[in-house]
Coordinates of C-alpha atoms in Angstrom, one line a residue:
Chain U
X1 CA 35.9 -15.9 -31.1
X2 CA 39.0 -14.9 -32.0
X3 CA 38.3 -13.6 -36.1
X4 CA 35.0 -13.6 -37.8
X5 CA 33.9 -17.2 -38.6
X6 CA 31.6 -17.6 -41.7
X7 CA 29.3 -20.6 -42.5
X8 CA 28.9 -22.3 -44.9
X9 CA 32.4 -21.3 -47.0
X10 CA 30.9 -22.8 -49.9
X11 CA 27.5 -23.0 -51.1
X12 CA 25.7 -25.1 -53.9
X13 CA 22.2 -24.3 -55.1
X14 CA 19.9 -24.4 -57.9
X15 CA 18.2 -21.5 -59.4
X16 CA 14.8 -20.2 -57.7
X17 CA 16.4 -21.7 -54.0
X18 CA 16.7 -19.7 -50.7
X19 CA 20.0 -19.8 -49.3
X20 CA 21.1 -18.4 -45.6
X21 CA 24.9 -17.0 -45.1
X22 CA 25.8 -17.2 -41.7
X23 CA 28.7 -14.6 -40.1
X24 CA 29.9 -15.0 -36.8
X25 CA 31.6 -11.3 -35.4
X26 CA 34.9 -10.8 -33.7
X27 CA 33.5 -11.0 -29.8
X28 CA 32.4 -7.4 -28.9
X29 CA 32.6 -5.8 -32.6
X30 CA 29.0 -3.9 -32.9
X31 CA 29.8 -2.7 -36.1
X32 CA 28.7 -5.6 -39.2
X33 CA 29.4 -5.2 -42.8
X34 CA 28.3 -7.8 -45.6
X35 CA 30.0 -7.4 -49.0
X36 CA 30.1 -9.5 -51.9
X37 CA 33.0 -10.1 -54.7
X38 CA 32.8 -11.3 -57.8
X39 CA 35.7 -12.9 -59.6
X40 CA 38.2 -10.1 -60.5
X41 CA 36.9 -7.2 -58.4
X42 CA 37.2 -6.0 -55.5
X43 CA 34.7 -6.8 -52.6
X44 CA 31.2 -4.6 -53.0
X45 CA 29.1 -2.7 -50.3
X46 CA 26.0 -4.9 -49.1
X47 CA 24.9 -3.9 -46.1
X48 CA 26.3 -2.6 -42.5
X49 CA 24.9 -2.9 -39.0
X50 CA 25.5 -1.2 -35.8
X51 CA 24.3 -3.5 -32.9
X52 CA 20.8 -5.0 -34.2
X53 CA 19.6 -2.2 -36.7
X54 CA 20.7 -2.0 -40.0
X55 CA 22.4 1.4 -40.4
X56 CA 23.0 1.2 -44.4
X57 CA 21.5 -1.1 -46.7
X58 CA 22.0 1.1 -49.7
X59 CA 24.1 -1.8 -51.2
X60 CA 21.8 -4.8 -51.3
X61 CA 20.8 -5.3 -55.0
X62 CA 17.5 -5.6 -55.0
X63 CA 14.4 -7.2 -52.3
X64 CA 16.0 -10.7 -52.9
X65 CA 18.6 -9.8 -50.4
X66 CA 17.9 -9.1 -46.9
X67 CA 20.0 -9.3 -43.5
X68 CA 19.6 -10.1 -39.8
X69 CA 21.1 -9.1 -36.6
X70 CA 19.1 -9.7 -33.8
X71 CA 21.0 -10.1 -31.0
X72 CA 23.4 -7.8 -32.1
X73 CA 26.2 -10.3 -32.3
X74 CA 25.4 -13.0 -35.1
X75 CA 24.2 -11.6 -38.6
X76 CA 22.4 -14.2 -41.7
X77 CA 22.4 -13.0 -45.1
X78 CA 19.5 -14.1 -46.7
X79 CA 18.7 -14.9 -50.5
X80 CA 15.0 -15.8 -51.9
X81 CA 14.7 -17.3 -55.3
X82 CA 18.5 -17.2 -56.1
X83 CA 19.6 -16.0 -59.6
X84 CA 23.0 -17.4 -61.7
X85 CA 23.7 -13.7 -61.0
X86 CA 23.9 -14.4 -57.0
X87 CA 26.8 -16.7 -57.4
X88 CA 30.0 -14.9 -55.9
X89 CA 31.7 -15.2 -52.7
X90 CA 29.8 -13.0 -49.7
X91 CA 32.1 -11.8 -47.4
X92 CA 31.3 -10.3 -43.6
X93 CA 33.5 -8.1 -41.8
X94 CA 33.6 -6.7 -38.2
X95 CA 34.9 -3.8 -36.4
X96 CA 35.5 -2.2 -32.8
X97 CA 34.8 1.7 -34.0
X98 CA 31.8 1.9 -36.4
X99 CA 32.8 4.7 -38.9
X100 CA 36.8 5.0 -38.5
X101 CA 37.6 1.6 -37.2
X102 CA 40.0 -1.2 -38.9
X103 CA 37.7 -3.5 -40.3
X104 CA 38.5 -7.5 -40.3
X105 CA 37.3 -9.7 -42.7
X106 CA 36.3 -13.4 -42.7
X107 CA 37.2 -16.2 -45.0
X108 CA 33.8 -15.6 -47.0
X109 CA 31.0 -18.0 -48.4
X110 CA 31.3 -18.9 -52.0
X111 CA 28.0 -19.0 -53.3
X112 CA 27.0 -21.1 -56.5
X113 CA 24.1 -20.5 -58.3
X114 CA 23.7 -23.1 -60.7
Chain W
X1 CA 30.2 8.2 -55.8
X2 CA 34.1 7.7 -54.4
X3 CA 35.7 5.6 -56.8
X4 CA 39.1 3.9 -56.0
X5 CA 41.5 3.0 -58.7
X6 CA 44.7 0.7 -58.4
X7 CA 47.6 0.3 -60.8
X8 CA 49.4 -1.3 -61.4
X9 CA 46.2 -4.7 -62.0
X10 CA 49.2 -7.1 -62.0
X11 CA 52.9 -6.8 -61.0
X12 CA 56.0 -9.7 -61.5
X13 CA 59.0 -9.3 -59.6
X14 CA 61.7 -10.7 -58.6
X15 CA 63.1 -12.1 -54.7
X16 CA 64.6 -9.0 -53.1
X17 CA 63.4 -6.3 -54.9
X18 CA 61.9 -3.1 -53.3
X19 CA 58.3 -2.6 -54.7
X20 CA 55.6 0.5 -55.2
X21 CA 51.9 -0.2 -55.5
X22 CA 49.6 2.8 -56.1
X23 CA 45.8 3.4 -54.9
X24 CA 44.2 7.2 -55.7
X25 CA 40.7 7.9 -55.1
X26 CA 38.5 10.5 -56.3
X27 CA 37.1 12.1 -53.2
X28 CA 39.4 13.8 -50.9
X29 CA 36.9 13.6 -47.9
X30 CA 37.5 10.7 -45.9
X31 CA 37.8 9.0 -42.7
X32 CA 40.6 6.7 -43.5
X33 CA 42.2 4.3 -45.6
X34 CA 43.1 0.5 -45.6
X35 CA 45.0 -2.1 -47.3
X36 CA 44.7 -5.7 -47.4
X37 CA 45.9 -8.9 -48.7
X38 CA 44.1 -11.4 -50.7
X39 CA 45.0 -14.6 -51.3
X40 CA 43.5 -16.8 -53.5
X41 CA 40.5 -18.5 -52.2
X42 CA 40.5 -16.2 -49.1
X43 CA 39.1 -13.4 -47.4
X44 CA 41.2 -10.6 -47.1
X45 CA 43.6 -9.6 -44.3
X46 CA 43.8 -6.2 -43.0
X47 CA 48.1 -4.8 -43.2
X48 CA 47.3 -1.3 -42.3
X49 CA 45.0 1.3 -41.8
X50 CA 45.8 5.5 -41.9
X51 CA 43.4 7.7 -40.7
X52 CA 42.9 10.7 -42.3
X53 CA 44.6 12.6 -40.2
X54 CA 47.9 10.9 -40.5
X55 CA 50.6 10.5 -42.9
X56 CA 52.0 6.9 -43.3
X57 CA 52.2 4.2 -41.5
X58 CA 54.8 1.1 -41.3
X59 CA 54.7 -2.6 -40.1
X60 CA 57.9 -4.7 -40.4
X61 CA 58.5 -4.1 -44.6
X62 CA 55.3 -2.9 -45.4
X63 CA 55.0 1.3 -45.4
X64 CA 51.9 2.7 -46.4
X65 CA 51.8 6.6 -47.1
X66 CA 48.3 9.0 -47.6
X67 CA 48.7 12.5 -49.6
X68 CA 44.7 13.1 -49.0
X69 CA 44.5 16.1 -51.0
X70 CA 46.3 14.4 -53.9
X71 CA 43.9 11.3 -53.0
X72 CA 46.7 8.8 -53.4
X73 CA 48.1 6.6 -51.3
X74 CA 51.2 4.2 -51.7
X75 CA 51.9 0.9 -50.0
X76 CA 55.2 0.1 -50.4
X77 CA 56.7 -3.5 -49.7
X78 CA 60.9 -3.6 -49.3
X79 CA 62.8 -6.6 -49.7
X80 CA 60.2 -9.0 -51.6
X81 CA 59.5 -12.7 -51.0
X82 CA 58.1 -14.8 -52.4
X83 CA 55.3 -15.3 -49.4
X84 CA 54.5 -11.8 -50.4
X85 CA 52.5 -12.8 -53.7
X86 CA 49.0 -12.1 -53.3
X87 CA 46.6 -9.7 -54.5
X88 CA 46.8 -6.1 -52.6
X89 CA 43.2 -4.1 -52.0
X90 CA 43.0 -0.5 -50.9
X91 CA 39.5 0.6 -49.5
X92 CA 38.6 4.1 -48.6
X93 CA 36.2 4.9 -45.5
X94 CA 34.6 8.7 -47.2
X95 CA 33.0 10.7 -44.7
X96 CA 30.6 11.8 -47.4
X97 CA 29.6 8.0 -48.4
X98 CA 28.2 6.5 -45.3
X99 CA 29.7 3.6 -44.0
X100 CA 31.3 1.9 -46.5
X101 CA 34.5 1.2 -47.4
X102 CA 34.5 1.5 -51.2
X103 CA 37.5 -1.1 -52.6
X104 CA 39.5 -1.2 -55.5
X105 CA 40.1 -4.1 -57.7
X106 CA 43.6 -4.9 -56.6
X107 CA 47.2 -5.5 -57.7
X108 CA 48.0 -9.0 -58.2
X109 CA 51.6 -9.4 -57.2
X110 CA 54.0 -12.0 -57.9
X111 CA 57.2 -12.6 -56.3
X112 CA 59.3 -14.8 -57.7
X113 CA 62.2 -16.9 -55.9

């Protein structure tokens, strides 16, 4: 496609739900980031793939969290027994060159927790 | 950890006006920088990028400078509109921090007509 494309953009859910995040990559970006920013700040480090594998993860917050790339094109973000905690907006961004590389963003998924 | 600081956190100005936003960093070792815009209820939109190896670079009235050693950069915007409000993010690519880019909190500018 011609930018990333992220569904849903926004997100409702109760406490104690699973909730998917879906990010669509620029076509032919193998490089993935996830990030997530909270009200004020400025978008945090989640987790980054390079084709199918996860290359860093160091930024997912805890075993709640976990991604998927299997193709090596689409990713899901994945959240078990959401927390009021989760609630922020995820972001996904793509990129040609994995570690030098411009990085382009998508319009994010605001998550509620309620 | 590479920790990236913006100030000014919010900036008013009026139509016209020539303005200077500052991004420094803490870690001198990295791959590159980038800004972006913000704006509100969006995801963020990529203005330029510098690799490490350069020294500025321009599009239309945007100029963004790197002084890596310092570890500050500068974005500066000439002749403001008001289209220009948003809030401006620098993120820093280290090459001793993996993969990330590692963001600021932003300058929230206002432009007004």
């Amino acid at each position: 496609g011609a930018g990333v494309s992220q569904t849903p953009s926004n997100k409702v859910t109760e406490k104690g739900k699973y909730v998917e995040l879906r990010c669509d990559p620029i076509s032919g970006h193998t490089a993935l980031y996830w990030y997530r920013q909270s009200l004020g700040q400025g978008p945090e480090f989640l987790i980054y793939f390079q084709g199918t594998g996860a290359a860093d993860d160091s930024g997912l917050p805890n075993d709640r969290f976990f991604a998927v790339r299997p193709e090596g094109s689409v990713s899901t973000l994945k959240i078990q027994r959401t927390e009021r905690g989760d609630s922020a907006v995820y972001l996904c961004a793509s990129s040609l060159i994995p570690n030098t590389g411009e990085l382009f963003f998508g319009e994010g998924s605001r998550l509620t927790v309620l | 950890k590479q920790e990236v600081t913006q100030i000014p956190a919010a900036l008013s100005v009026p139509e016209g006006e020539n303005l200077v936003l500052n991004c420094s960093f803490t870690d001198s070792a990295i791959y590159n920088l980038q800004w972006f815009r913000q704006d509100p209820g969006k995801g963020l939109t990529s203005l330029l990028l510098i690799q490490s190896s350069q020294r500025e670079q321009t599009s239309g009235r945007l100029n963004a400078s790197l002084d890596k050693s310092s570890g500050r950069s500068t974005l500066y915007i000439a002749a403001s509109q008001p289209g220009d409000s948003a809030t401006y993010l620098c993120a820093v690519r280290g090459s001793n921090s993996g993969y990330a880019l590692n963001f600021g909190k932003g300058t929230s500018l206002l432009v007004t007509p």
